[in-house]
Amino acid sequence: MGKSPTTPLSSLRPATRAVHGGRHPFDHHGFVNPPVYRGSTVLFPDLDTLESGNQRYTYGRRGSPLMSALEEALCGLEGGQRTVLTSSGLAAITTSLLAFVEAGDHILVADTAYRPARTFCDGMLKRMGVETSYYHPDMGEGITALFRPNTRLVYAECPGSQTFEMQDIPALARACRTRDLYLLVDNTWATAIYFKPLAHGADVSINAGTKYIVGHADAMLGVVTASERAAKPITKALWELGNCAGTEEMYLGLRGLRTMPLRLERHWRAGVEMAEWLQARPEVERVLHPGLPGSVGHAIWKRDFTGATGLFSVVLKPASRTQLAAMLDGLELFGMGWSWGGYESLIVPFDPVGYRTIAPFTHEGPALRLHIGLEDTADLQADLAAGFERMRAAA
Ligand SMILES: *Cc1c(COP(=O)(O)O)cnc(C)c1O
């Protein structure tokens, strides 16, 4: 906060909170940003303090003023009880799942969830005696039909990875409440700026900070924000697992957060503009973007979300691999690579056909996921238009 923090942050709007959350300049001689505290060992002044358990910071992995600043800022935005940071988005997912399950439990995971989350459930969780079943993203309150006596939690991601199916999170939350189950939501796409899972009844909001929070493709970071009843299990799991975010990464996350609302607004507008442009192209079969009027899931998006970001997919009309390669290999502005959420535009082919079991995704032509960065959309359109031209020429 600035000089006179008399207005409670909770009464301020998200963009303001992103700028002021977790800031205590006069704890740091007035400098706008906290310093990077590098350290493992934290010293205690005397035996009494060491034994008292009252010293705020005790060990690098467990906390630092920099860690507190980022946790506090993100926790305020998500409206949670406690936020913890992890070394990556995937670590945020695995930590969250491990916080609530034990051998003999059953969990429900959206068939449209981020694939590595699924790999963890089918691999390590299975070996530990936790059974996963996958559910259709359209289930809503009907998910109660899949509850078993040993079901512990529901893991959702909204919209779905790569294919952008929306889910009715409030309905899932109502279903979970009938049986005291935990509802976990991967909120990476919308971020806390555009969707607040906890306010819609979830217990845990998970974010790959690697994406929009860091925002510059230069660090890995995970964020878990817990409701009051989930805070203790989450913190305990994190500490037992020994996971923590790196110092530099936390600083980059905090730095990215300050401009995130502004960047998101641009990613959103440019994303919609590009999606509409693509929708009108003869090479495009369909566009998967919940923020587009008329798209599947748009009604839920409109009801629960306050914005969209720059990530969406398209399915092209049938084209050969040679044609696809001609298009992608010649792109000058769109990069080809994993992750997203940085300032730069990306494009990657994807194919969930092989692993989804409940909500099969069918496509005849190539499926491409695009991240629209902060470039001028006219230049991005020209890059893609030239790509379509190469595609046609390679037929
Ligand atoms: C990228 C991503 C993750 C994983 O984040 P990492 O930091 O790459 O481990 C988790 N969930 C979603 C939806 C993602 O897109």
Coordinates of N, CA, C and O and ligand atoms in Angstrom, one line a residue, residues 87-91 93 114 155 157 161 186 188-189 208-211 220-222 339-340 369, ligand 1:
S87 N 6.9 -24.6 -7.1 CA 8.0 -24.5 -8.1 C 7.4 -24.5 -9.5 O 8.1 -24.1 -10.5
S88 N 6.2 -24.9 -9.8 CA 5.6 -24.9 -11.1 C 4.1 -25.1 -11.0 O 3.6 -25.4 -9.9
G89 N 3.4 -24.8 -12.1 CA 1.9 -25.0 -12.0 C 1.6 -26.5 -11.8 O 0.6 -26.8 -11.1
L90 N 2.4 -27.4 -12.4 CA 2.1 -28.8 -12.2 C 2.3 -29.2 -10.7 O 1.5 -30.0 -10.2
A91 N 3.3 -28.6 -10.1 CA 3.5 -28.9 -8.7 C 2.4 -28.4 -7.8 O 2.0 -28.9 -6.8
I93 N -0.7 -28.4 -8.8 CA -1.8 -29.4 -9.0 C -1.5 -30.6 -8.1 O -2.4 -31.0 -7.4
Y114 N -6.0 -30.5 -17.9 CA -4.6 -30.5 -18.4 C -4.0 -31.9 -18.3 O -4.0 -32.5 -17.3
Y155 N -12.0 -32.5 -9.3 CA -11.0 -31.6 -9.9 C -11.4 -31.1 -11.2 O -11.6 -31.9 -12.1
E157 N -11.3 -28.0 -14.4 CA -10.5 -27.0 -15.1 C -11.4 -26.3 -16.0 O -12.1 -26.9 -16.8
S161 N -8.6 -27.7 -21.1 CA -7.3 -27.6 -21.7 C -7.5 -27.9 -23.2 O -8.1 -28.9 -23.6
D186 N -8.6 -25.6 -11.6 CA -7.4 -25.0 -12.2 C -7.9 -23.7 -13.0 O -8.7 -23.8 -13.9
T188 N -6.0 -21.3 -14.4 CA -4.9 -20.7 -15.1 C -5.4 -19.8 -16.3 O -4.8 -18.7 -16.5
W189 N -6.4 -20.3 -17.0 CA -6.8 -19.5 -18.2 C -7.4 -18.2 -17.8 O -7.0 -17.2 -18.5
A208 N -1.2 -21.9 -12.8 CA 0.1 -21.9 -13.3 C 0.6 -20.5 -13.4 O 0.3 -19.9 -14.4
G209 N 1.3 -20.0 -12.4 CA 1.8 -18.6 -12.4 C 2.8 -18.4 -13.6 O 3.0 -17.3 -14.0
T210 N 3.3 -19.5 -14.1 CA 4.2 -19.6 -15.3 C 3.6 -18.8 -16.4 O 4.3 -18.2 -17.2
K211 N 2.2 -18.8 -16.5 CA 1.5 -18.3 -17.6 C 1.4 -16.7 -17.5 O 2.3 -16.0 -17.6
M220 N 9.1 -20.3 -14.1 CA 8.1 -21.3 -13.7 C 7.6 -21.0 -12.3 O 8.5 -20.7 -11.4
L221 N 6.3 -21.1 -12.1 CA 5.8 -20.7 -10.8 C 4.4 -21.3 -10.7 O 3.6 -21.4 -11.6
G222 N 4.0 -21.8 -9.5 CA 2.7 -22.4 -9.2 C 2.1 -21.7 -8.0 O 2.8 -21.2 -7.1
S339 N 3.6 -24.1 -23.3 CA 3.3 -22.9 -22.4 C 2.7 -21.8 -23.2 O 2.4 -21.9 -24.4
W340 N 2.3 -20.7 -22.5 CA 1.6 -19.6 -23.1 C 1.5 -18.6 -21.9 O 2.0 -18.8 -20.8
R369 N -3.8 -24.8 -31.3 CA -4.1 -23.8 -30.1 C -3.2 -22.6 -30.3 O -2.0 -22.7 -30.6
Ligands
LIG1 C1 0.8 -24.9 -18.1 C2 -0.4 -25.3 -17.3 C3 -0.2 -26.0 -16.1 C4 1.2 -26.3 -15.6 O1 2.0 -25.2 -15.3 P1 3.6 -25.4 -15.3 O2 4.1 -24.2 -14.6 O3 4.0 -25.5 -16.8 O4 4.0 -26.6 -14.6 C5 -1.3 -26.3 -15.3 N1 -2.5 -26.1 -15.8 C6 -2.7 -25.4 -16.9 C7 -4.2 -25.2 -17.3 C8 -1.7 -25.1 -17.7 O5 -1.9 -24.5 -18.9

